[in-house]
XYZ file of C-alpha atoms in Angstrom:
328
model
C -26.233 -7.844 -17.686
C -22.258 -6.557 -17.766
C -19.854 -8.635 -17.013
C -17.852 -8.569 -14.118
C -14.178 -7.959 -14.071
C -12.133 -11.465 -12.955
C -10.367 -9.665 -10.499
C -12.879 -8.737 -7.190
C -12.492 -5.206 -5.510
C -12.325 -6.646 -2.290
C -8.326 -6.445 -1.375
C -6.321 -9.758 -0.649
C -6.622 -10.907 2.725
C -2.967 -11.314 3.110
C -1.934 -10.132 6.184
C -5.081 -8.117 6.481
C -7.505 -8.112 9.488
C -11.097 -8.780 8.720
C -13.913 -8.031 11.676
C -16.898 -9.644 10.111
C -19.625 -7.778 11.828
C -23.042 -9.864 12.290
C -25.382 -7.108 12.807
C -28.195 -8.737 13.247
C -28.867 -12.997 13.928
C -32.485 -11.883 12.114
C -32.985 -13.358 8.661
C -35.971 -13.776 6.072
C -34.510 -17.382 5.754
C -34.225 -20.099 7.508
C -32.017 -22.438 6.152
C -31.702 -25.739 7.127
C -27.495 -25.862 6.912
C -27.160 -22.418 8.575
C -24.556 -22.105 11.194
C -26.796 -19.803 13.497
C -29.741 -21.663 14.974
C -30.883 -17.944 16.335
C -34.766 -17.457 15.330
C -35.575 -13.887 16.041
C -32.862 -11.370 17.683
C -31.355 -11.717 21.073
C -33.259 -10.734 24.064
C -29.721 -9.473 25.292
C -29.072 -5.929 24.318
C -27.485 -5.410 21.340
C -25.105 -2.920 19.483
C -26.751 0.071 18.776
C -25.588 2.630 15.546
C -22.862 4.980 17.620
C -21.315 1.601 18.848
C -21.144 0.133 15.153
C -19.561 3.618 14.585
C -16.781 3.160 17.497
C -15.990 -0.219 16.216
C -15.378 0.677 12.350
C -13.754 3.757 13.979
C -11.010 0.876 15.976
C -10.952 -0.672 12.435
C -9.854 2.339 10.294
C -6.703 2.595 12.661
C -5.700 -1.375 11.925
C -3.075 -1.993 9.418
C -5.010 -3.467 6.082
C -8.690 -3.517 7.890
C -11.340 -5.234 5.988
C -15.207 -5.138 7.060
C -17.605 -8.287 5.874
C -21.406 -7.765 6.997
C -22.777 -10.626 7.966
C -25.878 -11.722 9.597
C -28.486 -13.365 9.826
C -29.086 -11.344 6.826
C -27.617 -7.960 7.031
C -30.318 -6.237 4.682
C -32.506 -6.897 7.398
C -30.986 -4.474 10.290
C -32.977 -0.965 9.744
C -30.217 1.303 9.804
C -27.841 -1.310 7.123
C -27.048 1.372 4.714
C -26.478 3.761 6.955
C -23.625 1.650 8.635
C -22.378 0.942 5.243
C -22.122 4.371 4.318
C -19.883 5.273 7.439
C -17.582 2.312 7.202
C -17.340 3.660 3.386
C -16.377 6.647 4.451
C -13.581 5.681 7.005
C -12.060 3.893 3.601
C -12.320 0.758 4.821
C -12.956 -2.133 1.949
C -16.599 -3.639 2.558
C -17.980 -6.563 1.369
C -21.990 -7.709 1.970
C -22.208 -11.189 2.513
C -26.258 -12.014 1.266
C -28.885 -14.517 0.039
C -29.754 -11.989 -2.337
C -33.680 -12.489 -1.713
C -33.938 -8.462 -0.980
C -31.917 -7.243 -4.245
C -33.824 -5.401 -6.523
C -32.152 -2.835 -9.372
C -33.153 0.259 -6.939
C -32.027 -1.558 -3.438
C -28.735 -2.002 -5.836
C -28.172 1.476 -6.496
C -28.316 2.348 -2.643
C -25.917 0.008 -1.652
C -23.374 1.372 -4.544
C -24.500 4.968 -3.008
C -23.628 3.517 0.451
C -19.757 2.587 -0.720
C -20.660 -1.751 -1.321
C -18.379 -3.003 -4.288
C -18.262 -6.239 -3.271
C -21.025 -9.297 -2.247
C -20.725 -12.675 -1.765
C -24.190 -14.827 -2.516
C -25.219 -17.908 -1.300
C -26.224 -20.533 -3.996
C -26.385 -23.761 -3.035
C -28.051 -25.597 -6.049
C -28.246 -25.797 -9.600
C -31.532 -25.171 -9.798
C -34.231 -24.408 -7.468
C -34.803 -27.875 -6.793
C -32.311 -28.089 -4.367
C -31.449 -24.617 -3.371
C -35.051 -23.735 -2.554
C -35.056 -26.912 -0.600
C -32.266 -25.775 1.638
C -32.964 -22.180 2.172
C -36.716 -22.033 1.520
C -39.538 -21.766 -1.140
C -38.843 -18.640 -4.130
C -35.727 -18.577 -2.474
C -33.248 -19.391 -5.798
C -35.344 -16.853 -8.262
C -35.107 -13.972 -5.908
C -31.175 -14.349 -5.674
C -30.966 -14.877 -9.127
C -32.782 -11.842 -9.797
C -30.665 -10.021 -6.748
C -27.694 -11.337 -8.323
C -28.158 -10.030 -11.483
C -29.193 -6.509 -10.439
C -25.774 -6.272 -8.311
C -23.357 -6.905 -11.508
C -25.875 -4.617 -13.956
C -25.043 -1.826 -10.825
C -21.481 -2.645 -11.138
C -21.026 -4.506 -7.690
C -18.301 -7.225 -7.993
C -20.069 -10.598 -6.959
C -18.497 -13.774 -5.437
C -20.655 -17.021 -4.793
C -20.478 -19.474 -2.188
C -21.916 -22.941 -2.074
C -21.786 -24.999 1.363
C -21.667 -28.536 0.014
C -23.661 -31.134 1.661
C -25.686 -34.616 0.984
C -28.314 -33.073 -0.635
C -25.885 -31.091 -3.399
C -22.791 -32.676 -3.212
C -23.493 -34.791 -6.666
C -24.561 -31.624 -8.501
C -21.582 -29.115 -7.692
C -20.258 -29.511 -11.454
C -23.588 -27.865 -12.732
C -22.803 -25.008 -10.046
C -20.520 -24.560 -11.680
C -21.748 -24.445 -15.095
C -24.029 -21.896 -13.757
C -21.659 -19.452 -11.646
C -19.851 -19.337 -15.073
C -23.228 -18.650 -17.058
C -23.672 -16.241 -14.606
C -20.718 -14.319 -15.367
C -19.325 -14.869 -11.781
C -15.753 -15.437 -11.713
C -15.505 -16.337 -7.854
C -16.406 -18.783 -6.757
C -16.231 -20.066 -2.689
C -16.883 -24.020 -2.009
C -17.163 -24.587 1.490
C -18.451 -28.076 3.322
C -21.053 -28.049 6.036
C -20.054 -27.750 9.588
C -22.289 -29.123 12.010
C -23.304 -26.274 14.245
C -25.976 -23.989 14.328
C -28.723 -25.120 12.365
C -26.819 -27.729 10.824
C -26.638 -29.887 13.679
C -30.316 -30.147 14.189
C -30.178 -31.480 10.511
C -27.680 -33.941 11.177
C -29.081 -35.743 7.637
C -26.868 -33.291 5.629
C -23.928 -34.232 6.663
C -21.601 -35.582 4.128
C -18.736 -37.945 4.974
C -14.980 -38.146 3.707
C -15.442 -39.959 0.591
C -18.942 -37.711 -0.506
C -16.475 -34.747 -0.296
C -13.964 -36.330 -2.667
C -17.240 -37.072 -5.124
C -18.059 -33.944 -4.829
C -14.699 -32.548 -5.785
C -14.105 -34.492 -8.540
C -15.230 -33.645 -11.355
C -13.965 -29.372 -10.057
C -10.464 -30.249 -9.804
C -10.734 -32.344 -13.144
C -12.020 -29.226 -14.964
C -9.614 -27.321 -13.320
C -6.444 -28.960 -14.632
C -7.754 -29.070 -17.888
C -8.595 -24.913 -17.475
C -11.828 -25.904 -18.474
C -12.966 -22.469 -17.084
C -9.768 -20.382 -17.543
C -11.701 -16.914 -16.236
C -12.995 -18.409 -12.766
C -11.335 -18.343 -9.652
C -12.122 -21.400 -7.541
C -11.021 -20.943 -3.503
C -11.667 -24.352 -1.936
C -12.087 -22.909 1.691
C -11.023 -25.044 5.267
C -12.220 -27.924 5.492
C -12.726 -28.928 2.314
C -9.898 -31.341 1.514
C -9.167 -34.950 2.702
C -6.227 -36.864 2.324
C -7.395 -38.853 -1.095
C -7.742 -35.419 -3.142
C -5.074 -34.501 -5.349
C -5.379 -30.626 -5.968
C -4.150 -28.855 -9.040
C -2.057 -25.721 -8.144
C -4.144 -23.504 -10.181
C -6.935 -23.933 -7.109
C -6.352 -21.949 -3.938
C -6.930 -23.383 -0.679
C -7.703 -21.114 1.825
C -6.241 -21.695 5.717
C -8.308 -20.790 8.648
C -7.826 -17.206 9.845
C -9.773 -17.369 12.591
C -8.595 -15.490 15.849
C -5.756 -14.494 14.172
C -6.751 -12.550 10.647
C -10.266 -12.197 11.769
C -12.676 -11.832 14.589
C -16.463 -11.945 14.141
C -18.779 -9.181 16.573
C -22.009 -10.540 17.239
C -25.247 -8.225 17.574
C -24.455 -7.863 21.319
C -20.947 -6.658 20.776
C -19.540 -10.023 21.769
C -16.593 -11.152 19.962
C -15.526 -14.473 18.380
C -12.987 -15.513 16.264
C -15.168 -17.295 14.021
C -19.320 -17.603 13.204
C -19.224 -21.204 13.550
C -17.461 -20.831 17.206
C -19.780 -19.236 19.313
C -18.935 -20.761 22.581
C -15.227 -19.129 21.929
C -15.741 -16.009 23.814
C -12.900 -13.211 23.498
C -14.353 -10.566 24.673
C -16.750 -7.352 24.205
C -16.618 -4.454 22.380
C -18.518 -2.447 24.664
C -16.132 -3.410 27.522
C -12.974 -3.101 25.799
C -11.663 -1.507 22.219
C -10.521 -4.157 19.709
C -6.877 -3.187 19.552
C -7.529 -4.681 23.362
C -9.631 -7.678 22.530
C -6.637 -8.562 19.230
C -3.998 -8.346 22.214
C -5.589 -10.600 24.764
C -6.210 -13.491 21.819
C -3.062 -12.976 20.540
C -1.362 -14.916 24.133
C -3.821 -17.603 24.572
C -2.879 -20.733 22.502
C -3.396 -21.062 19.019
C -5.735 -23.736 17.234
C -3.451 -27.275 17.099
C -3.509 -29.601 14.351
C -5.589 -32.587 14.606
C -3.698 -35.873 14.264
C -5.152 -37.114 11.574
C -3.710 -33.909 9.680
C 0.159 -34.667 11.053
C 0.558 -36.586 7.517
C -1.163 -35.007 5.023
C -0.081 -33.719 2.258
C -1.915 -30.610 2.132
C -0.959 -30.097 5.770
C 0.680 -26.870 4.845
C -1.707 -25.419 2.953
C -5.042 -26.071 4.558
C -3.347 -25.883 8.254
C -5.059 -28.605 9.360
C -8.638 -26.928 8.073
C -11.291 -26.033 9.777
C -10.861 -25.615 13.503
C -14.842 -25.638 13.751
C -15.601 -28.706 12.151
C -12.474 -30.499 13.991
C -14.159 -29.188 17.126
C -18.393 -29.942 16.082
C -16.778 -33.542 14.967
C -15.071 -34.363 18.164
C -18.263 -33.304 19.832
């Protein structure tokens, strides 16, 4: 197994636009934290190859556009490579967001041949104890296995765990093992409870759990501990109580603004975990149109308990989501 380069393919995000296009809510998976509670595709008509085409077409023309497939799982959609393979050609950067459970060495190859440098795994234990728990039995070997045969094909990899009460105490040997792994990226993200998630309501992990969790990261991290990984503590993730080292970069929400997310049906959201935040259609309108309209309603506010925080102007006030699901 090679290993990877520290620095991913997949360009900043600064003052890029990403369109994270969920081609299909269909997955082999069915993980208990997911954010989509969708079993089976939508009875609704959805987005057909041409109209995938249009859209990465509308994409090529944006300033810095980035393209994240995302799913469900986006292996499963039929004609997957295929899309790749045009987006790839329009020059637009790609990254394949994936449990990994499909990989294999030759299923590697194609999605080099299709113009993928860049995926982002889910692992969400240690071992498969836990991960196979949360996402289903065989589940951890098989993206393992995936894993592996994307970095021997030369595909940068990035992992993200969703932290929640059933790994929170164990992220430390995630760690340990991203870095075994030769992975240098590495995504934490806490569970927001929508989707799937909310029928689960047991992994939920309050204020305090998510400073546990953290604890023994950001020790490592001032100590450089791991002085080749990259650690992006994504929104959401901080509290109050959690002194963060500068080396660590804490990622603000982009939604509406730096991204949109198309669902199967062509409808458009600014984020997966905001599904009842309708923008607009692809079908009915191009995205240049959809980017204009968002851009004049009002943007996310901070939520009060954020006004004194100290990482109030990094995180933004986090996740807009998980402000929203906890309200709820």
């Amino acid at each position: 197994m090679q290993q990877l380069a520290s620095e991913p393919w997949f360009p900043s995000s600064e003052n890029a636009f990403t369109v994270f296009a969920a081609i299909t809510h269909d997955c082999n998976l069915k993980c208990l934290h997911c954010f989509s509670a969708v079993d089976g595709e939508e009875k609704q008509t959805i987005l057909n190859d041409e109209e995938w085409f249009i859209l990465f077409d509308q994409l090529a023309e944006l300033e810095k556009p980035r393209l994240f497939f995302t799913g469900g799982e986006p292996l499963v959609h039929p004609s997957f490579m295929k899309l790749a393979a045009y987006a790839s050609n329009k020059s637009i950067p790609i990254i394949l967001g994936t449990n990994a459970t499909f990989i294999t060495p030759s299923v590697s190859k194609e999605l080099s041949g299709a113009g993928i440098k860049e995926a982002r795994v889910s692992i969400d234990g240690a071992s498969a104890t836990t991960h196979d728990l949360l996402r289903g039995d065989g589940a951890f070997e098989k993206a393992k296995q995936g894993l592996f045969s994307l970095i021997d094909e030369g595909i940068s990899v990035s992992i993200r765990t969703t932290v929640n009460k059933w790994n929170y105490q164990e992220l430390s040997k995630i760690e340990d093992l991203v870095v075994q792994w030769n992975v240098f990226d590495w995504e934490i993200k806490h569970i927001i409870p929508t989707g799937r998630a909310l029928l689960n309501p047991e992994l939920q992990i309050t204020s305090k759990e998510r400073a546990i969790s953290l604890k023994p990261i950001l020790e490592r991290a001032v100590t450089n501990f791991y002085p080749q990984l990259k650690i992006k503590l994504m929104e959401g993730t901080l509290s109050p109580d959690i002194d963060v080292p500068e080396s660590l970069k804490i990622a603000s929400c982009p939604a509406g603004s730096r991204m949109m997310v198309v669902q199967p049906t062509g409808d458009v959201i600014p984020c997966g975990y905001l599904a009842s935040s309708y923008i607009g259609n692809i079908k009915q309108k191009s995205l240049s149109e959809i980017r204009a309209e968002w851009d004049k309603r009002p943007t996310f506010t901070l939520p009060t308990g954020c006004i004194s925080c100290k990482h109030k102007k990094s995180c933004k006030g986090g996740c807009p989501a998980f402000n929203f699901c906890a309200e709820d």
